[in-house]
Short mmCIF file of C-alpha atoms in Angstrom, two decimals:
data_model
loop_
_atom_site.label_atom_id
_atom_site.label_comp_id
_atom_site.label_asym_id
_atom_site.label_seq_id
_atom_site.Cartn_x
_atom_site.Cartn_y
_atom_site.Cartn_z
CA UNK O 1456 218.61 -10.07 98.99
CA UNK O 1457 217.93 -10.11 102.64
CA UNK O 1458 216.16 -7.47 103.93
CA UNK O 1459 218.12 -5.12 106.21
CA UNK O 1460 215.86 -2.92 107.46
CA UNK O 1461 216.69 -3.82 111.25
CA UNK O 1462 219.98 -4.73 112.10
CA UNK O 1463 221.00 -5.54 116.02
CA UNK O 1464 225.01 -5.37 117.20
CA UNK O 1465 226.07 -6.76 120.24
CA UNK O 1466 229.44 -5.55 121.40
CA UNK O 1467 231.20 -6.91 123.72
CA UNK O 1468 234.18 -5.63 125.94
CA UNK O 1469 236.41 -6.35 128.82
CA UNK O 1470 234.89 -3.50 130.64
CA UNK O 1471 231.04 -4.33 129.69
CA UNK O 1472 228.53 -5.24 126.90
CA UNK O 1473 227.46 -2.33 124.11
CA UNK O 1474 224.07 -3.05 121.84
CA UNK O 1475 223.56 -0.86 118.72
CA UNK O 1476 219.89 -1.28 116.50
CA UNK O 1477 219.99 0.49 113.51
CA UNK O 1478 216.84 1.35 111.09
CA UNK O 1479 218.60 3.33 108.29
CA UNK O 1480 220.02 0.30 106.51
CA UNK O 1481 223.01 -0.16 108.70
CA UNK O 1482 224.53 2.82 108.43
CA UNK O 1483 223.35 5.26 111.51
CA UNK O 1484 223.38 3.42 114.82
CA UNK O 1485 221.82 4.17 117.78
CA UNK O 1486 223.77 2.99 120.84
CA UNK O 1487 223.00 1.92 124.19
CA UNK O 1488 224.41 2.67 127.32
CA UNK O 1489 227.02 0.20 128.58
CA UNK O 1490 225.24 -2.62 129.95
CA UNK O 1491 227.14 -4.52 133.12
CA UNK O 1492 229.93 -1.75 133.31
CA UNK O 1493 233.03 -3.19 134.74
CA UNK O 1494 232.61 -6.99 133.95
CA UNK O 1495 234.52 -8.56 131.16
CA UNK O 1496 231.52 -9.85 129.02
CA UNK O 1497 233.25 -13.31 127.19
CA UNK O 1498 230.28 -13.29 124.75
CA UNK O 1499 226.79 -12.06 123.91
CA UNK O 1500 224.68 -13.34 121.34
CA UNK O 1501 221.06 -13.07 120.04
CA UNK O 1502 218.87 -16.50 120.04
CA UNK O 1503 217.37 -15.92 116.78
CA UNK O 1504 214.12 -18.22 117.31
CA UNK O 1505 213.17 -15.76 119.88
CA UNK O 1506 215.01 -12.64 120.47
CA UNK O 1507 216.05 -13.42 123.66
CA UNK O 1508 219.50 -12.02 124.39
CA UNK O 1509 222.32 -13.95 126.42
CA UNK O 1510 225.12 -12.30 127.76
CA UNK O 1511 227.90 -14.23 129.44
CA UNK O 1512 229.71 -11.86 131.94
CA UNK O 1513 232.83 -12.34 134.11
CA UNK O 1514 234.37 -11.21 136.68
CA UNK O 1515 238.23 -11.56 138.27
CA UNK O 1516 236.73 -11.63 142.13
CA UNK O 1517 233.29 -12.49 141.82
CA UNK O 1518 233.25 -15.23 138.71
CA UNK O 1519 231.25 -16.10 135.59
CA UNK O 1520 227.87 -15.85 135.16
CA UNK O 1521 224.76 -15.47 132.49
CA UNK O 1522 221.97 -12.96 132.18
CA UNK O 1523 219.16 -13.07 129.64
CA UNK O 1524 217.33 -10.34 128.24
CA UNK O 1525 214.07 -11.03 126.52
CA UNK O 1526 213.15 -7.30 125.78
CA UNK O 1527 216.21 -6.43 123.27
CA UNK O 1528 218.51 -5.41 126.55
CA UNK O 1529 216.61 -3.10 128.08
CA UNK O 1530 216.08 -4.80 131.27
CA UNK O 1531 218.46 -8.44 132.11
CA UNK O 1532 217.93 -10.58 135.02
CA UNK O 1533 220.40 -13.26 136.08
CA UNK O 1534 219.82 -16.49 134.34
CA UNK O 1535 220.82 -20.37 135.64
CA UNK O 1536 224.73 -20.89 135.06
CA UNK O 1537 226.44 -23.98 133.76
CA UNK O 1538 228.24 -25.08 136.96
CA UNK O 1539 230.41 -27.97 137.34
CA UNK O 1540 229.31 -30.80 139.36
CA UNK O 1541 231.97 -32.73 140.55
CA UNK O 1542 233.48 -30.89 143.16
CA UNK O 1543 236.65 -30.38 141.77
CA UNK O 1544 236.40 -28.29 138.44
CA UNK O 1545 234.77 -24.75 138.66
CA UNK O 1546 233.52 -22.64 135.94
CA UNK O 1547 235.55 -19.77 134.72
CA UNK O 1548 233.79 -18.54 132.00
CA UNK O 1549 231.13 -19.40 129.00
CA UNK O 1550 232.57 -18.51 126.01
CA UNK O 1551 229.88 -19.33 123.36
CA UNK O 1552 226.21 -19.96 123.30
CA UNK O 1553 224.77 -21.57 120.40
CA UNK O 1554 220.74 -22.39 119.98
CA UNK O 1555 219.79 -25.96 119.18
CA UNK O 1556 217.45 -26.92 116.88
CA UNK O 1557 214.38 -28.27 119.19
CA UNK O 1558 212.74 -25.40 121.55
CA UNK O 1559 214.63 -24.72 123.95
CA UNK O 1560 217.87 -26.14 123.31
CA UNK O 1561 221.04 -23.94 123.84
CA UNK O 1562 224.61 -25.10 124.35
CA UNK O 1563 227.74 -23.91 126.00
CA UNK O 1564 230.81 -24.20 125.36
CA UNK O 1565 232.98 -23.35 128.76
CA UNK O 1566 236.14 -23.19 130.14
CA UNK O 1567 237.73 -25.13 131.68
CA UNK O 1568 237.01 -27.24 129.11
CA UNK O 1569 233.73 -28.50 128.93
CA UNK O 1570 230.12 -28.18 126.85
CA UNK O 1571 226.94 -27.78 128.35
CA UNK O 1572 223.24 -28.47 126.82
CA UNK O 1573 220.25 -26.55 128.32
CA UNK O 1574 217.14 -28.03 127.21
CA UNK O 1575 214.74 -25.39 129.10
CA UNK O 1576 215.89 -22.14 127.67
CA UNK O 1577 218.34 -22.26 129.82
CA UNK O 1578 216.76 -22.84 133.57
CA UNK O 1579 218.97 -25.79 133.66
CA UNK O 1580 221.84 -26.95 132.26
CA UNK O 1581 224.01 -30.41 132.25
CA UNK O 1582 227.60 -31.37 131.22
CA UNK O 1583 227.90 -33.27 127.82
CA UNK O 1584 230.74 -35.37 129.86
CA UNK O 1585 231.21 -37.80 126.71
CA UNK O 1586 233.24 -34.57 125.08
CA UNK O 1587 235.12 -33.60 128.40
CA UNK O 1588 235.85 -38.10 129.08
CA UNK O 1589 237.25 -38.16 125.73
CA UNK O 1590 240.35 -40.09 125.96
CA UNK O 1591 241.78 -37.94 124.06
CA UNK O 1592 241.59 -35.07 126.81
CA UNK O 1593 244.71 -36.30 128.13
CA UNK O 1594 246.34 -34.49 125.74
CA UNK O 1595 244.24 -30.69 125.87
CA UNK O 1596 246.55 -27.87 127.05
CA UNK O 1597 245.64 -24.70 127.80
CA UNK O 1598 246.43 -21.58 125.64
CA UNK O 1599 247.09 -18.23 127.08
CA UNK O 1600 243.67 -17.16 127.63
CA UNK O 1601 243.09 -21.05 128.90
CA UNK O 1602 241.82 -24.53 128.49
CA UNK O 1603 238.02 -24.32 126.82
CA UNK O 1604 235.58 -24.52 124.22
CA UNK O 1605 234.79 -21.24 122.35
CA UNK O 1606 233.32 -22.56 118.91
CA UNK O 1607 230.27 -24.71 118.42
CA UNK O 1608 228.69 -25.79 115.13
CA UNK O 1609 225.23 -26.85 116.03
CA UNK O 1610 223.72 -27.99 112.71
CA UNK O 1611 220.03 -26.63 112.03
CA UNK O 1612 218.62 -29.56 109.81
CA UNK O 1613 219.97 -32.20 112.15
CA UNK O 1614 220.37 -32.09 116.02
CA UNK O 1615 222.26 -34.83 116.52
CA UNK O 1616 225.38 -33.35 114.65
CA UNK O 1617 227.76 -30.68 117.01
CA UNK O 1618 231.15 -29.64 115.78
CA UNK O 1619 233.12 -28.32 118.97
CA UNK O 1620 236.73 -26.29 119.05
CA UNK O 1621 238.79 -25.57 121.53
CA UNK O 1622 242.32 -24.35 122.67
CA UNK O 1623 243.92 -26.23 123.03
CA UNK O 1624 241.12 -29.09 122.21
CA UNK O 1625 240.80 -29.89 118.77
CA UNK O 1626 237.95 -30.34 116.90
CA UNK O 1627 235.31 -32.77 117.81
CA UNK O 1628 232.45 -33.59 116.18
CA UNK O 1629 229.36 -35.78 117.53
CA UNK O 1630 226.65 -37.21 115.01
CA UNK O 1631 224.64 -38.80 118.39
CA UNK O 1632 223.55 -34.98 119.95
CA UNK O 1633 226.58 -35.45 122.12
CA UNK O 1634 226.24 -38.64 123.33
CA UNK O 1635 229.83 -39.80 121.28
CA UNK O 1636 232.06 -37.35 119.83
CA UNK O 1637 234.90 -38.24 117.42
CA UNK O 1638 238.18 -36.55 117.16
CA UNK O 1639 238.95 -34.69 113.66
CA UNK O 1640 241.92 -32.92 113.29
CA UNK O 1641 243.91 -34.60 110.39
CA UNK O 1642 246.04 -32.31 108.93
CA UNK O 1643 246.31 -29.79 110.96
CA UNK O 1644 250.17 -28.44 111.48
CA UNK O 1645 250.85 -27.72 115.41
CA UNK O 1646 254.68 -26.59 114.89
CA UNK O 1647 254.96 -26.51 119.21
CA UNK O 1648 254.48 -30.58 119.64
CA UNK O 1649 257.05 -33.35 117.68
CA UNK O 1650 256.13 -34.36 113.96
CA UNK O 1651 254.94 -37.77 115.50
CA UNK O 1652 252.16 -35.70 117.19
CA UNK O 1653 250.57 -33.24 114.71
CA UNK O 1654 247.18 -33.92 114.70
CA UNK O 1655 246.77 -34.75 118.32
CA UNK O 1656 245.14 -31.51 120.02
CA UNK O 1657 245.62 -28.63 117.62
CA UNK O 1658 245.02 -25.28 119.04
CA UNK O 1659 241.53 -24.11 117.45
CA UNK O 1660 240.95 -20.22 117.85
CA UNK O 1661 237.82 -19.96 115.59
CA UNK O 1662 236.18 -22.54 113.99
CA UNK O 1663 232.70 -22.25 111.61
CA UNK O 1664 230.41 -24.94 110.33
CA UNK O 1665 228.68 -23.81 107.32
CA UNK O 1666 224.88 -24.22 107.43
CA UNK O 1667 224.33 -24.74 103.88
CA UNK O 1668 226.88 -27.65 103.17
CA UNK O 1669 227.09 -30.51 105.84
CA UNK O 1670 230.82 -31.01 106.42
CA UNK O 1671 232.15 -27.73 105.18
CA UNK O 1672 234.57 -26.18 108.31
CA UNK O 1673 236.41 -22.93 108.22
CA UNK O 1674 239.30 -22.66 111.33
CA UNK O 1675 241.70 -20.31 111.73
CA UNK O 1676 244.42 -22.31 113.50
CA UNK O 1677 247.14 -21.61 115.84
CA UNK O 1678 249.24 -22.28 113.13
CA UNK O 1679 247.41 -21.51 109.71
CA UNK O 1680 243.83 -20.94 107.84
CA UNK O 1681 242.69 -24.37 106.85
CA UNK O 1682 238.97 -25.36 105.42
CA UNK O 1683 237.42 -29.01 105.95
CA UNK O 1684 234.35 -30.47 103.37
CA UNK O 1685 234.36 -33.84 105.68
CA UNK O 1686 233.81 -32.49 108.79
CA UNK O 1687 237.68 -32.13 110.17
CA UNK O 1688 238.26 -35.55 108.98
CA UNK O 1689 240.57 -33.92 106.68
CA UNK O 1690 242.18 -30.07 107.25
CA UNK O 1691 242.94 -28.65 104.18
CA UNK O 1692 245.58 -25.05 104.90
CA UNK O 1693 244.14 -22.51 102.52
CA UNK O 1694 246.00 -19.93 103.99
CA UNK O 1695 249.98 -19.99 103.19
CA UNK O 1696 249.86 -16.51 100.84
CA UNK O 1697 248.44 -14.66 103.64
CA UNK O 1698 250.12 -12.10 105.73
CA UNK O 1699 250.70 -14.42 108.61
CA UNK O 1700 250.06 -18.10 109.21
CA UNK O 1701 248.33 -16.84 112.84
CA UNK O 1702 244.98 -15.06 113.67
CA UNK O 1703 242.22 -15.21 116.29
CA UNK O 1704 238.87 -14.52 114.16
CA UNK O 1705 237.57 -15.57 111.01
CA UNK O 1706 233.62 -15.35 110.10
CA UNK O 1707 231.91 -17.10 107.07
CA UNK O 1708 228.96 -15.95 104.98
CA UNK O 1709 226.30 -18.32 105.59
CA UNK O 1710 224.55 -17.51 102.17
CA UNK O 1711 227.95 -18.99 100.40
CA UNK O 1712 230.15 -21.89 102.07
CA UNK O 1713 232.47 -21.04 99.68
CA UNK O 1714 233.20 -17.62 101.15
CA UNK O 1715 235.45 -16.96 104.54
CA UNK O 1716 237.11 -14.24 106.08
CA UNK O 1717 240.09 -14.20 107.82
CA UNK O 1718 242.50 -11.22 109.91
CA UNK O 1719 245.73 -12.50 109.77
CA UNK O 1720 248.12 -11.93 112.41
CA UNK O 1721 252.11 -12.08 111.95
CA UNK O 1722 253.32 -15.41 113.59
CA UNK O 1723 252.19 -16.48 116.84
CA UNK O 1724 255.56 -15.11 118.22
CA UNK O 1725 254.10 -11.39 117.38
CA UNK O 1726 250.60 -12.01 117.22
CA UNK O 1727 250.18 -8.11 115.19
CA UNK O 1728 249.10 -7.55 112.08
CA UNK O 1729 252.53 -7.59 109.72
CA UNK O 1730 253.49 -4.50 109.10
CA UNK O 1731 251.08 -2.62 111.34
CA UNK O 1732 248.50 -2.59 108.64
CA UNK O 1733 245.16 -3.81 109.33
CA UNK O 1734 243.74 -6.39 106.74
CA UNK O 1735 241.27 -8.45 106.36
CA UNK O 1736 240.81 -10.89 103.96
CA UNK O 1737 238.13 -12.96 102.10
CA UNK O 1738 237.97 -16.34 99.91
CA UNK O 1739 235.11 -16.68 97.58
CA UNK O 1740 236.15 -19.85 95.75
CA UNK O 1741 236.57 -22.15 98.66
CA UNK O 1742 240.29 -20.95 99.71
CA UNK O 1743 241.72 -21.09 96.60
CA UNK O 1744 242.22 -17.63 96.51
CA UNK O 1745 241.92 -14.58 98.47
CA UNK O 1746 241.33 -10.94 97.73
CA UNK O 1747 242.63 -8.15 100.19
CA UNK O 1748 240.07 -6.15 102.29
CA UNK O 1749 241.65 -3.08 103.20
CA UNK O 1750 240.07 0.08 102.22
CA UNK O 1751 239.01 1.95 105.60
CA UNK O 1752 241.16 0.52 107.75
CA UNK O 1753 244.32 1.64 109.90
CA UNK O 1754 247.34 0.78 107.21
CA UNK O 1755 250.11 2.04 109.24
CA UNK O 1756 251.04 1.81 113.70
CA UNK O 1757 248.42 -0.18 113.92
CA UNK O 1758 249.23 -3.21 116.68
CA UNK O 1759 245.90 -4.11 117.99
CA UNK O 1760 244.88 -7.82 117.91
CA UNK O 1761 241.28 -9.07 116.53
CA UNK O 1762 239.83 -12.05 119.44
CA UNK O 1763 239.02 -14.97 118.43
CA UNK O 1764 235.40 -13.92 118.78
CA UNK O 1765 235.64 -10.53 117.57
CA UNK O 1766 234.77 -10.60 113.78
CA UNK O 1767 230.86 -10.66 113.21
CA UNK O 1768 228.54 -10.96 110.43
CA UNK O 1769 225.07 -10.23 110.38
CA UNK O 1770 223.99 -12.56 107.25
CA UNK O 1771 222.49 -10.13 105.02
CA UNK O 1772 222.92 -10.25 101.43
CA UNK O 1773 225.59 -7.79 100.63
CA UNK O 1774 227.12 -9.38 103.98
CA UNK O 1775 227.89 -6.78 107.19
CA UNK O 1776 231.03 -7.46 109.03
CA UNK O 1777 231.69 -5.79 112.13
CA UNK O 1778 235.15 -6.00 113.69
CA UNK O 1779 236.52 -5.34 117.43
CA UNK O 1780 239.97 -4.48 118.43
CA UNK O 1781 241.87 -5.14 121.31
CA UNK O 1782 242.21 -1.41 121.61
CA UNK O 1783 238.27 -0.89 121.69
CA UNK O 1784 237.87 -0.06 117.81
CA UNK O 1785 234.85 -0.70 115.83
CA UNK O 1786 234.88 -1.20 112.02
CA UNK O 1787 231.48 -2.12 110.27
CA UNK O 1788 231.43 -3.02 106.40
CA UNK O 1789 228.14 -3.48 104.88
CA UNK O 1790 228.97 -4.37 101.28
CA UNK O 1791 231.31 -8.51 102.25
CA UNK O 1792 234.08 -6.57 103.72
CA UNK O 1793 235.25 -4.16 100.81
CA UNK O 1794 234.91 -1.06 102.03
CA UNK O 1795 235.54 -0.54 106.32
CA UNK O 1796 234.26 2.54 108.39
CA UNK O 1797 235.25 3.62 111.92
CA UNK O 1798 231.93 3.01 114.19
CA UNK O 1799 233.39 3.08 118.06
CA UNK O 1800 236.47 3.92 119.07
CA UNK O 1801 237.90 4.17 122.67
CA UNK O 1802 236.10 1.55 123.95
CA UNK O 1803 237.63 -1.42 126.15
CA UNK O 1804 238.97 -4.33 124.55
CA UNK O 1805 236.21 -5.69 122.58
CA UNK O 1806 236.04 -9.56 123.22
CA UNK O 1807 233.39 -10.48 121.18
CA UNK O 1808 230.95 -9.20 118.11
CA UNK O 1809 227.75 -10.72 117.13
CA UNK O 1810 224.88 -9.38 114.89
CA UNK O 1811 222.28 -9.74 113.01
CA UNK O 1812 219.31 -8.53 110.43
CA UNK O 1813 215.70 -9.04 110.86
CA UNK O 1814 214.24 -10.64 108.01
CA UNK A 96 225.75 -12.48 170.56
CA UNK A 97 226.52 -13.54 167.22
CA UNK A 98 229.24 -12.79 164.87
CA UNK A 99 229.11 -10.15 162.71
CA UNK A 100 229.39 -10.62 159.22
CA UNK A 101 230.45 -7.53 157.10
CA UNK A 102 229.96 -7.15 153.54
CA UNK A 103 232.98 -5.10 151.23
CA UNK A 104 231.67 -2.26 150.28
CA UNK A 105 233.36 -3.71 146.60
CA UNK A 106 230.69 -6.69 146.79
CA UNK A 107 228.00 -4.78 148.07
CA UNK A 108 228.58 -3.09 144.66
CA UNK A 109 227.20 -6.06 142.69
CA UNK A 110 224.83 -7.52 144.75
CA UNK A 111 221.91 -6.19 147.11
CA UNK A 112 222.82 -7.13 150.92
CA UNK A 113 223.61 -5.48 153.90
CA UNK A 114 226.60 -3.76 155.25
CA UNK A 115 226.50 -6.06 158.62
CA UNK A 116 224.69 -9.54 159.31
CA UNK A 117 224.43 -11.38 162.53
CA UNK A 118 225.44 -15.23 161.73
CA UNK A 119 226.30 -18.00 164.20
CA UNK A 120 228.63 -20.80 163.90
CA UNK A 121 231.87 -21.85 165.43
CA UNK A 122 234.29 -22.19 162.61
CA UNK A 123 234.56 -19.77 159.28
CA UNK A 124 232.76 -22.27 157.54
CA UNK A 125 229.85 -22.48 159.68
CA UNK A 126 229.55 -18.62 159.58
CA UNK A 127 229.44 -18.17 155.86
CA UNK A 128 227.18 -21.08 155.72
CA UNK A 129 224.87 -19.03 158.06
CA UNK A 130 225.41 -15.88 156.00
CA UNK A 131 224.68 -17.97 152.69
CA UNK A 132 221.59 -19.30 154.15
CA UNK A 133 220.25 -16.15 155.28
CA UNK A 134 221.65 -14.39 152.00
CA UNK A 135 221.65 -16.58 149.11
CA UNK A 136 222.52 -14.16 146.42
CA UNK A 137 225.84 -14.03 148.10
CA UNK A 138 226.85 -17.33 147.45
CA UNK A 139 227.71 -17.48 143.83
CA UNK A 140 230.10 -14.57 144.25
CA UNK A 141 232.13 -15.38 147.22
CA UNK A 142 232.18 -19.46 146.88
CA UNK A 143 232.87 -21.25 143.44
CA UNK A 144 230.88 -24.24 141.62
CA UNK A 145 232.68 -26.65 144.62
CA UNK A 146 232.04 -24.56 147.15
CA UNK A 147 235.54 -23.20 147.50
CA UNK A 148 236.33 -19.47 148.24
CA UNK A 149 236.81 -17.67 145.20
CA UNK A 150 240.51 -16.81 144.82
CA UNK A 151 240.27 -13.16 145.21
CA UNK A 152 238.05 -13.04 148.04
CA UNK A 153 239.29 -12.23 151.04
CA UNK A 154 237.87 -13.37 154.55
CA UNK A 155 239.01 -11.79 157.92
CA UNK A 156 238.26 -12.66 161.23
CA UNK A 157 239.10 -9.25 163.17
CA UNK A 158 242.31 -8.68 162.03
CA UNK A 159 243.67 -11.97 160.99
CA UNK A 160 243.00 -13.10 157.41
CA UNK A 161 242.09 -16.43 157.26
CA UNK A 162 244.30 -19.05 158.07
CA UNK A 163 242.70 -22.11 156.07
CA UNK A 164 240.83 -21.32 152.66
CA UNK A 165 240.57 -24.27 151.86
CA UNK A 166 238.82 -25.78 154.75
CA UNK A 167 237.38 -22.53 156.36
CA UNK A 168 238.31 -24.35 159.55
CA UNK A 169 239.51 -21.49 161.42
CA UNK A 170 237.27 -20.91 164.79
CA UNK A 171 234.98 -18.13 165.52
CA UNK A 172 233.36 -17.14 168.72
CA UNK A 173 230.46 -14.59 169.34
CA UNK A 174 231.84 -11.15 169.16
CA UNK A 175 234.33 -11.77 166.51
CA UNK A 176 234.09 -9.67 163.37
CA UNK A 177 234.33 -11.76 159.65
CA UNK A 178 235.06 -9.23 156.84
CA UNK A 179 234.31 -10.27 153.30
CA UNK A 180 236.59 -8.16 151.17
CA UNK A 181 237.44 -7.93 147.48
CA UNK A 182 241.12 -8.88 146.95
CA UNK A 183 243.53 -6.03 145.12
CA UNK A 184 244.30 -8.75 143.19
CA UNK A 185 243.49 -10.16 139.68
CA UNK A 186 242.45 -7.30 137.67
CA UNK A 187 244.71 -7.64 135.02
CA UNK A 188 242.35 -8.41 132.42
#
């Protein structure tokens, strides 16, 4: 049992970033005020090796930028941004930060389409170019929010191994610290190119590599929930009894790799829940089956979306799961997802949801 | 005389500078350069990562909007007024 004494949210909206701490065992939350009001924050997340806070704000006029915070968000000051240096390509937003394994490391996965390592906490950063010289890029296409890399999988025990995903990328994985990457989307279905070309660039819209089993992936595709134990060599769809083959989020539990959540959506032609009902849903035996998650949430005229970053979990042992709309509602669980309660409502478009416990 | 550089009242929202700025150059380019130079924590929200104006910023010189955003080659002279303005445009998200 992890201890859950502390617990951090960071909430993140199309209209500016929310943090929540909470000391009574996750249940009473104590809020800030809205941090960067008026700038769509793409993601936010907590460096766990030493608190610091990143925050990864954009803006339609003035562009995409990063602050830090290394006093829990009480004061930020604008940090170094990845920034594109070939004269051509600009950056138009960061849409996940990861922490490496050595001091100091952080990556960034951007779009366009593109992933950055910072080696100094993040004074400096520099392209991984081998990823965005693939030959293989060719084929990327952007989806509807664009062309970049919003999932990274940097394994803890070994630095040299990244797992990247994209829309519309693929997965990628690199053994060399992302020096070489290799391609690994076998089995994926992509029902919008020809037969001939199914595995070629996938759309990816959340992608998890577990950090207790080397090789286990969780995706929820463009077009299905699939699970990988050879890292995306081979895509196994785990998902075909759910609600609805599409989805933005999924989160895993990192205490179990045998555990994942997804929120289906009806088919990417609707991209609802089916039905109007809000569900989430969990495997505990690896995708073999799933057991409904429903109790708390909206069951009826609901037609909100779920973003691809938007379903957090805060690894504690029973496992919190905090979920944003794309109409501004909050739902926490604190016992895996089986019972759901209303924390925010009325809030912007939440992008992205991160949190964690202190241990 | 110099030009005078004016700062949107929708940037100056964001980012400490001043209303109005003397610069000196003879083309657009040369001006913001000078206005960059003198203000650095402009340049990150007007200009992108290859030094191209940010799609929904808008430059005027007096009252003509600028002719060349790609180039910034349009000419200045002292006197002239260059607005840096927030475009309407691209809030959608």
């Amino acid at each position: 049992m992890i201890n859950t004494t502390e617990a951090g949210l960071l909430v993140s909206t199309r209209k500016g970033l929310l943090i929540a701490r909470s000391s009574g065992g996750r249940r009473d939350w104590d809020w800030s005020e809205l941090q960067f009001g008026g700038w769509i924050i793409d993601y936010a997340v907590r460096d766990p090796r030493n608190g610091t806070i990143w925050c990864a704000a954009n803006h339609w006029q003035w562009g995409a930028r990063l602050h830090r915070s290394d006093d829990d968000g009480a004061t930020w000051s604008e940090a170094s941004t990845p920034a594109f240096s070939d004269g051509e390509r600009s950056l138009q937003g960061v849409w996940t930060i990861e922490p490496g394994v050595e001091d100091g490391v952080l990556y960034a996965g951007t779009m366009p389409a593109a992933l950055f390592k910072s080696s100094d906490d993040g004074a400096s950063w520099h392209e991984l170019s081998a990823l965005t010289n693939h030959p293989t890029n060719e084929r990327w296409e952007p989806g509807a929010a664009g062309l970049m890399f919003h999932h990274l999988g940097v394994d803890q025990t070994d630095p040299g191994r990244i797992v990247a995903a994209g829309s519309a990328t693929g997965t990628y994985v690199s053994y060399d610290g992302g020096d070489s990457w290799q391609q690994r989307n076998g089995g994926i279905r992509a029902d919008n190119v020809p037969p001939e070309m199914q595995d070629v660039t996938p759309c990816i819209h959340s992608m998890h590599a577990h950090p207790r089993q080397r090789g286990r992936l969780w995706q929820q595709g463009h077009f299905g929930q699939y699970r990988s134990d050879d890292d995306g060599e081979h895509w196994i769809e785990v998902g075909r009894d759910l609600p609805g083959e599409f989805g933005f989020a999924s989160a895993i539990d990192p205490n179990d790799p045998d555990v994942c959540y997804y929120v289906p959506l009806d088919f990417d032609q609707a991209r609802m829940p089916r039905g109007g009902a809000l569900k989430v849903f969990r495997t505990s035996d690896a995708g073999a089956t799933f057991r409904e998650l429903s109790d708390g949430l909206p069951q009826a005229g609901f037609h909100q979306a779920v973003y691809r970053q938007a379903l957090g979990q805060d690894g504690a042992d029973p496992l919190g799961l905090y979920m944003g709309s794309s109409g501004g509602q909050l739902f926490a669980s604190i016992d895996g997802g089986e019972r759901w309660t209303l924390l925010r409502a009325n809030l912007a478009p939440i992008t992205a949801v991160r949190a964690w416990t202190m241990t | 005389m110099a030009i005078e550089a004016r700062i949107g009242r929708g940037l100056r929202a964001h980012v400490d500078a001043p209303e109005a700025v003397d610069v000196h150059g003879d083309t657009a380019r040369d001006a913001i350069a000078c206005l960059m130079a003198l203000h650095p924590q402009l340049r990150r929200f007007v200009l992108d990562d290859a030094e191209r104006l940010r799609p929904h910023v808008n430059v005027f010189i007096n009252d003509e909007q600028l002719a060349d955003r790609a180039a910034l080659s349009d000419p200045v002279r002292d006197g002239d007024r260059l607005y840096i303005l927030p475009a309407v445009s691209g809030g959608s998200r």
